[in-house]
Structure formats: C-alpha cells, structure tokens
XYZ file of C-alpha atoms in Angstrom:
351
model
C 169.721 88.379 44.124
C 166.313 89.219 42.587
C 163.108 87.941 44.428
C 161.202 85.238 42.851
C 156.962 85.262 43.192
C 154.448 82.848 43.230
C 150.882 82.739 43.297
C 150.456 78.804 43.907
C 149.160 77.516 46.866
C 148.230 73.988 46.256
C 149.656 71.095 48.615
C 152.347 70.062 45.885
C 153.797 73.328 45.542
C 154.220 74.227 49.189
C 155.790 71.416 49.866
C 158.736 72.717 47.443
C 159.852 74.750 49.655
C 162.113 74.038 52.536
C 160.142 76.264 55.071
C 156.878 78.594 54.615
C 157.523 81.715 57.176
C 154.396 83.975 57.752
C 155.622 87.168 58.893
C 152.394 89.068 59.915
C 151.936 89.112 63.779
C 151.658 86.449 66.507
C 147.734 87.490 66.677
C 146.678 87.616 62.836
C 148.466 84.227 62.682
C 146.839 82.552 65.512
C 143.430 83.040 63.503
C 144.568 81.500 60.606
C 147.387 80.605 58.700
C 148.948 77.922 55.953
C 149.491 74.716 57.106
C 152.871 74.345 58.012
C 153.523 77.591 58.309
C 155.866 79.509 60.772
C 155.528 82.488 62.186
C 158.664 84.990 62.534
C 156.772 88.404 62.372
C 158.645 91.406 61.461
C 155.842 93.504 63.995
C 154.474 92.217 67.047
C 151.020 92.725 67.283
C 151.676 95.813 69.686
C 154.090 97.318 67.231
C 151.845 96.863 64.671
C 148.651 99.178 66.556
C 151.618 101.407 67.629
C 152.804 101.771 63.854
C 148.925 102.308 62.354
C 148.112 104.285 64.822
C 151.136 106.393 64.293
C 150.044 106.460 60.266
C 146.565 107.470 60.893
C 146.962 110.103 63.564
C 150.178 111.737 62.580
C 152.086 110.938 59.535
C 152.968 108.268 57.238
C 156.521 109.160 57.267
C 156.828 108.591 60.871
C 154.928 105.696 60.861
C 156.977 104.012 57.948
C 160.837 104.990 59.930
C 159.679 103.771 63.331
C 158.014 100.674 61.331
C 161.371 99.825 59.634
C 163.435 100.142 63.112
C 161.346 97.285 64.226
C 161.093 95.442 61.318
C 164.782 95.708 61.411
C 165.177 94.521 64.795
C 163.158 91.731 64.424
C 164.686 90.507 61.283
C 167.882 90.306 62.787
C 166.493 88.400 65.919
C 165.018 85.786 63.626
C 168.314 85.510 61.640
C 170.296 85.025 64.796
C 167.619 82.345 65.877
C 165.265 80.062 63.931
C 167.219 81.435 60.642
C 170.921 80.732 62.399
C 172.238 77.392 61.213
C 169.925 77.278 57.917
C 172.416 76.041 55.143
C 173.383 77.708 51.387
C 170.394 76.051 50.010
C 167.844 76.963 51.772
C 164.459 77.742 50.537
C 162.158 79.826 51.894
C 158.870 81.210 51.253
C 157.411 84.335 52.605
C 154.253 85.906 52.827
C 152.322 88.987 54.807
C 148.768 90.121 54.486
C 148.437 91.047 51.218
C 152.390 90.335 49.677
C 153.642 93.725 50.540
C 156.120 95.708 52.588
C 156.365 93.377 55.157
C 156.900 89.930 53.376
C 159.068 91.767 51.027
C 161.316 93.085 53.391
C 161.865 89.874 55.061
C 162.416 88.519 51.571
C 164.874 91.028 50.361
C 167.457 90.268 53.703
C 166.788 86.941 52.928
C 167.991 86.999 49.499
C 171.038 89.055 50.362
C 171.964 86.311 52.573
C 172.285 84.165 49.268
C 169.337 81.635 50.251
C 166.640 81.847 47.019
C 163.891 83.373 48.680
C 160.145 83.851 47.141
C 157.132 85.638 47.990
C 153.868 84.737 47.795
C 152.197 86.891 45.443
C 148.645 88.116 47.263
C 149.862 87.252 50.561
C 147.683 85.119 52.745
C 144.467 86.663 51.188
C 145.986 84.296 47.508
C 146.062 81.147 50.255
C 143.041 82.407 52.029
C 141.158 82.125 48.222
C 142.491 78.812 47.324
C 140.642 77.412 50.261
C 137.467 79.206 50.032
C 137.199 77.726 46.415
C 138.038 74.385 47.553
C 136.025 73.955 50.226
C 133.401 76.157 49.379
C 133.041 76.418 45.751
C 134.597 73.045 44.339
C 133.968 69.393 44.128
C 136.321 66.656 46.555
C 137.157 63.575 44.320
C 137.117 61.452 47.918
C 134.555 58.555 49.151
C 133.463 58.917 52.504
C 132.172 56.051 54.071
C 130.213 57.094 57.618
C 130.391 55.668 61.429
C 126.999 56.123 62.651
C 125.481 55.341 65.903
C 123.627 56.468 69.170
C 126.187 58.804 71.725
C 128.132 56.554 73.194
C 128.636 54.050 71.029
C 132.472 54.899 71.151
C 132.867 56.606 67.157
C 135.793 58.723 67.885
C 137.619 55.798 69.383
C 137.007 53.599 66.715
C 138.031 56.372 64.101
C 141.729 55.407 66.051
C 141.031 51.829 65.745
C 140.618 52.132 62.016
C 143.591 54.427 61.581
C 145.574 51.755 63.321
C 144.918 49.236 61.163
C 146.117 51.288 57.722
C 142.304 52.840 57.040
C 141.932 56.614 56.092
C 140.226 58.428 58.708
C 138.900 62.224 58.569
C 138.653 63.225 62.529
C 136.210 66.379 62.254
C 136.024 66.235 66.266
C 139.328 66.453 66.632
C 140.177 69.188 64.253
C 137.375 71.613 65.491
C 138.588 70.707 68.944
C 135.318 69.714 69.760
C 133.477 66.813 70.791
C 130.565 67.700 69.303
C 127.634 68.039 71.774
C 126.611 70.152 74.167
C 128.764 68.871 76.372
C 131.398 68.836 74.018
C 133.545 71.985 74.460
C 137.410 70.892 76.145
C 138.588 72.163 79.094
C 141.362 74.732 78.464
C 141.535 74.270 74.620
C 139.004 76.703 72.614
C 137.764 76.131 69.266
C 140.166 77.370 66.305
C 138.615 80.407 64.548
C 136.335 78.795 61.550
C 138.967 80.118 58.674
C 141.877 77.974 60.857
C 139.475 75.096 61.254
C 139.081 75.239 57.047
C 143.033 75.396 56.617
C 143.429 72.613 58.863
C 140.574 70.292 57.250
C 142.229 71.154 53.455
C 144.865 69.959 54.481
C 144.204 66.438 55.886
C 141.723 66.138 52.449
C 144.583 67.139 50.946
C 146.516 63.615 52.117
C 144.039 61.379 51.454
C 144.143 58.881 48.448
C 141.500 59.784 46.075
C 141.626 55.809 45.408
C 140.469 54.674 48.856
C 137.885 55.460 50.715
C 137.783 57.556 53.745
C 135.994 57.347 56.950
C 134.512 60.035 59.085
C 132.450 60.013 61.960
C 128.658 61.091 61.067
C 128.344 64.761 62.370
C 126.022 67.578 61.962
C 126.905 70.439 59.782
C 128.251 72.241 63.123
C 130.565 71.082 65.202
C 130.361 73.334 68.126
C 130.861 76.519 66.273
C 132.255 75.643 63.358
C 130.493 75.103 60.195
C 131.446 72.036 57.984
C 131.994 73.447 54.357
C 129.852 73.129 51.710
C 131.986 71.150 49.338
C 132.544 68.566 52.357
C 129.209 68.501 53.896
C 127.265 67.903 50.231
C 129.086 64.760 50.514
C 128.932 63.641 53.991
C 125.420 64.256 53.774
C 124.987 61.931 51.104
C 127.430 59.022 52.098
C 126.834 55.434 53.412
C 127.107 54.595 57.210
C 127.984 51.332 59.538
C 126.031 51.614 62.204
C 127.502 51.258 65.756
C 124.957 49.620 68.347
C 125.629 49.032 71.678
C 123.066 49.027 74.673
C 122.326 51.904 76.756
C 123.421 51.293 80.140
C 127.349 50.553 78.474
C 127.032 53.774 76.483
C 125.947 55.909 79.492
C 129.150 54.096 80.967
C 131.569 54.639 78.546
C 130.274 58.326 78.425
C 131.187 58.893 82.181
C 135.117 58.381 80.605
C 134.511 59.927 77.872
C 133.795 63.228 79.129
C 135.279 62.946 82.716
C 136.290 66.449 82.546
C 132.774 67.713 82.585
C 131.304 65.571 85.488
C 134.194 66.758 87.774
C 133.515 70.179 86.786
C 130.176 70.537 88.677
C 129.723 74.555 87.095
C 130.185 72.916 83.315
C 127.643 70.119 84.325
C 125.245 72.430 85.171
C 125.792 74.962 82.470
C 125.638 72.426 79.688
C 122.390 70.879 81.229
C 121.092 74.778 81.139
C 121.865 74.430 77.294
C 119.622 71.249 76.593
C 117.565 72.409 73.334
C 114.414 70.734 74.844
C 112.619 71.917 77.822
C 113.157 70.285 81.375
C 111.300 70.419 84.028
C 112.426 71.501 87.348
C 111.512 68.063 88.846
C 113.352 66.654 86.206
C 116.440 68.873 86.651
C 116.237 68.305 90.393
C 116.204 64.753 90.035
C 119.481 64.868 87.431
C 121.037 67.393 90.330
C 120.671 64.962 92.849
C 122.496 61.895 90.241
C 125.328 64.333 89.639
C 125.629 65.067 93.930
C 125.337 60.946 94.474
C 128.233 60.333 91.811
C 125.821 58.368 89.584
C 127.107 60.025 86.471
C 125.999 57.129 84.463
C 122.534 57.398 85.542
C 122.383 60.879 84.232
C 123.997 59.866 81.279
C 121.444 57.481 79.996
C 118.500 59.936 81.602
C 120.107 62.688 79.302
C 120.542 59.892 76.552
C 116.726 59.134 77.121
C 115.798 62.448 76.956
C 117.714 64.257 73.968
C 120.411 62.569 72.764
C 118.653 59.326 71.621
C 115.394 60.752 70.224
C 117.804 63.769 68.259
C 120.199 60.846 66.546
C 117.067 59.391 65.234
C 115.450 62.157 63.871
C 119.027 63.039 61.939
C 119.055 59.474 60.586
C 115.392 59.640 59.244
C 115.839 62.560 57.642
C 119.367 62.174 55.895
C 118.340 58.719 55.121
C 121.642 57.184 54.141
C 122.336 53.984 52.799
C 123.596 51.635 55.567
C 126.174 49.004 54.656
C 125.719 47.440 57.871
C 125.817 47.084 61.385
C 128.595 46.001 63.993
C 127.407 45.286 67.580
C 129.691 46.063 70.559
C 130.413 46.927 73.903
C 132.456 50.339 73.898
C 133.327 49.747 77.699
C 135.074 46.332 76.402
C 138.412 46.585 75.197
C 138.458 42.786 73.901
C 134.748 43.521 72.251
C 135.973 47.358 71.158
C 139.003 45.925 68.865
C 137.051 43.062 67.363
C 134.218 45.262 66.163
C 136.829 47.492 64.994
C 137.889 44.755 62.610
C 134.175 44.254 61.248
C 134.523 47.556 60.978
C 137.049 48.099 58.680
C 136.131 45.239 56.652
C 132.780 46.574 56.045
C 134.429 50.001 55.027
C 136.248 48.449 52.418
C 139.764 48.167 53.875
C-alpha cells in the first residue's frame, strides 16, 4: 500500500485523521508539538545522541544499521501497545522533523498493516510554519472584548464564571502556565517553551466562533516568559475593557488565596520581593519581612499593591487607552457578590 502525503496543517484537516503520531523523541516533543498529537518515537532521545554521534564520529553506515535496530524495536513495541486494538480503518498521520526517514519508516509498517497511513510532508518544521504565519504574520478574524482591573480584582476567576455561563473565553494565564506577575510562576509546573505556548494558543483561536466575541483577561505582552504574538497582541492592544473594581483591603484578601502557594513558601516570598522592578528600601523590606513572619499576608499584599502593583496597572491603562464599555463593582472574596457581577459581566460583553 503506497503512502499518501500532505502538506496541510490547518485545524479542519487534522481533525481528518483518526490519530496524529509524532515520532521524533520524548525530548524534541516536549518543546513543541501539534495539538493533539501523540508521541510514539521510533528513537529515544538517548538513542538518538547515540545514533548521531555514531554518524559523525565513525560512519554513516553504522549509524544508519544500529538506527534501524531501534527503530525496529520500537515500532514493534508501539504496535503491540498504543497501536494493538486499532481497527481496519484506522487513520493515521505521521510526522518527524523534517518528513524523513523516521516518519517514513513508521509510515511504511503502518501501511503494510493495511491501515491508510500519511505523512506529513515537511515534518513538524510544515506545522511549525503554519503557526508562525498565523500568529505572527496574519490577521485573527476574532473580537476580543477585555477584563480589566487592579490585581486582585479576581479576572482569572471570572474568565471561569463567564465560560460557565456559554461565553468564549481566551485564558492566556492559564496556557503560559503563569499567573502573570512576579509572583506568578507555579509551584512544580514550569512555563511551556514559547513555540509550545504558540501551538497551544492556535489552537484554542482556532475554536472560537469568529461570530461572537471573545473575552480575555487584559495582560501585558509577556506573560512570565512568554511573548504574546504579534497577530494576537495588535488586537488585544487595541480592544475594549470592563473594568473590575473592588476595594483594596478585599483584593489584598482574595490575593492571600490566590497565591497561597507563595506565602507558605517563605524562600519564593522573598525571592519574588527581591524581583520588585522598583527600588525598596531596607526599612521598607524589613517592615514587609516582619508582615510575612506575623502571618499578615494581607497586609503585605495591599503594601505591595500600594507600592507597585497599583501605580503599574495605571500607567498600562493610560497609555493603551482603551475604550471602556463599563464597569462592574464587586467583592472577589464574596461568592454571592463574585457570581452576580459575573452576570453584569457577561451582559456587558455581549453574551
């Protein structure tokens, strides 16, 4: 059975197929792949070094027969496993690198088996361009529609609230796995690499409905280390906002929930207040010291809030200057209060 080739990546197309296998190794896939994607490498990542470095120090012929006996091996592992009860039907699609020997040999068993196999023409560098050009050389037909507001104010949670009740939400926070502040990072969970990051916003802009608007929560162009595309950010940047306004003291409180993980992680505390992009004094970072060793975590809060946080949101809001289709007051420590300004909310986004 002769292999078939593609070269189309789009959302529609992948979704043809009845699974999209990546066969490059654990290590290049955990920096990026296709959305959806699973990985049954023919090489582990040590099996790859051992095979390159086998092909650059002594001989390609080498390199290529001890390449195939794991190839071979590994094959036959996935076709005795993940592969095992797949049915007469079933539709694969396979890519490597760059579409060659290694995508192709996982395609040619696969085809022998009788299931109509194709190969990605390009290999993940033909997905890998689709993206760039989407995200950094295109145009997104989408309305965004902004939640604004000091920190605290409880954005991310009502980016739930609205997604409960049917609204089309774009969590940015979420898929940078990053909470967006200094004092954002998550405990055990590291950013995704910035190419994984764009795969896995393309594809939630990818579900939207063009026809209804979507709502994000108002971010800078970095969110932690990763950079919000061009073809995203030239919209965010331009979008109208509902404000979220809630008083000080019952932001600083719902902060101390919100980030719970950093004030019981006294070494994180103190490292992220080393990080503050304005200059404290020692007095000052004495004082905040002496809140964190007293368990007044809210009282640092809104002296950090005071300090930074507040002055920084509105210097961003003066100078992006977008329009403002109004405000909702609330009290993000409420749950009654939360969930009825998450209603004003939504009808102020246009649900």
């Amino acid at each position: 059975m002769s292999l078939l080739l593609t070269e189309d990546v789009s959302a529609e197309a992948l979704a043809r197929f009845d699974m999209l296998i990546d066969v490059r190794s654990p290590g290049e896939f955990a920096e990026d792949h296709a959305p959806g994607a699973v990985n049954l490498p023919v090489l582990s990542d040590a099996e790859r070094a051992e095979v390159g470095a086998i092909y650059v120090q002594e001989s390609r012929f080498r390199a290529r027969r001890i390449g195939a006996a794991h190839v071979a091996r590994n094959i036959a592992r996935h076709l005795e496993t993940v592969l095992r009860d797949k049915p007469g039907g079933f539709r694969p699609l396979i890519y490597c690198w760059r579409g060659g020997m290694r995508s192709n040999a996982m395609a040619t068993i696969l085809s022998q088996v009788g299931w109509p196999t194709t190969v990605l023409s390009g290999g993940y560098r033909t997905y890998r361009r689709h993206v760039t050009a989407r995200l950094y050389d295109g145009a997104l037909s989408l309305r965004f529609v902004l939640l604004d507001g000091h920190t605290g104010s409880g954005k991310t949670e009502m980016l739930g609230k609205l997604a409960a009740r049917g609204l089309q939400t774009l969590d940015l926070e979420g898929l940078a796995a990053h909470r967006g502040s200094l004092f954002g990072a998550l405990a055990g969970r590291p950013q995704p690499s910035q190419k994984l990051f764009e795969s896995r916003l393309l594809a939630a802009l990818d579900g939207f409905d063009p026809a209804r608007p979507v709502v994000a929560e108002a971010e800078s162009s970095k969110i932690g280390e990763r950079m919000v595309p061009p073809a995203l950010w030239s919209q965010l940047a331009h979008a109208s906002r509902i404000e979220l306004i809630a008083e000080p003291a019952a932001r600083a409180r719902y902060l101390v929930g919100a980030y719970s993980d950093i004030a019981e992680d006294r070494v994180a505390l103190d490292a992220a207040l080393g990080r503050l992009p304005v200059r404290v004094s020692g007095e000052r970072l004495a004082t905040w010291r002496g809140l964190a060793d007293a368990g007044d975590f809210a009282g640092l809060a809104q002296a950090i809030m005071a300090l930074h946080y507040d002055p920084a949101y509105d210097r961003s809001r003066k100078k992006h200057d977008r329009p403002l289709r109004g405000a909702v007051g609330l009290d993000p420590t409420d749950p009654a209060d939360f969930e009825a300004a998450a209603d004003a909310v939504a009808a102020l986004a246009g649900a």
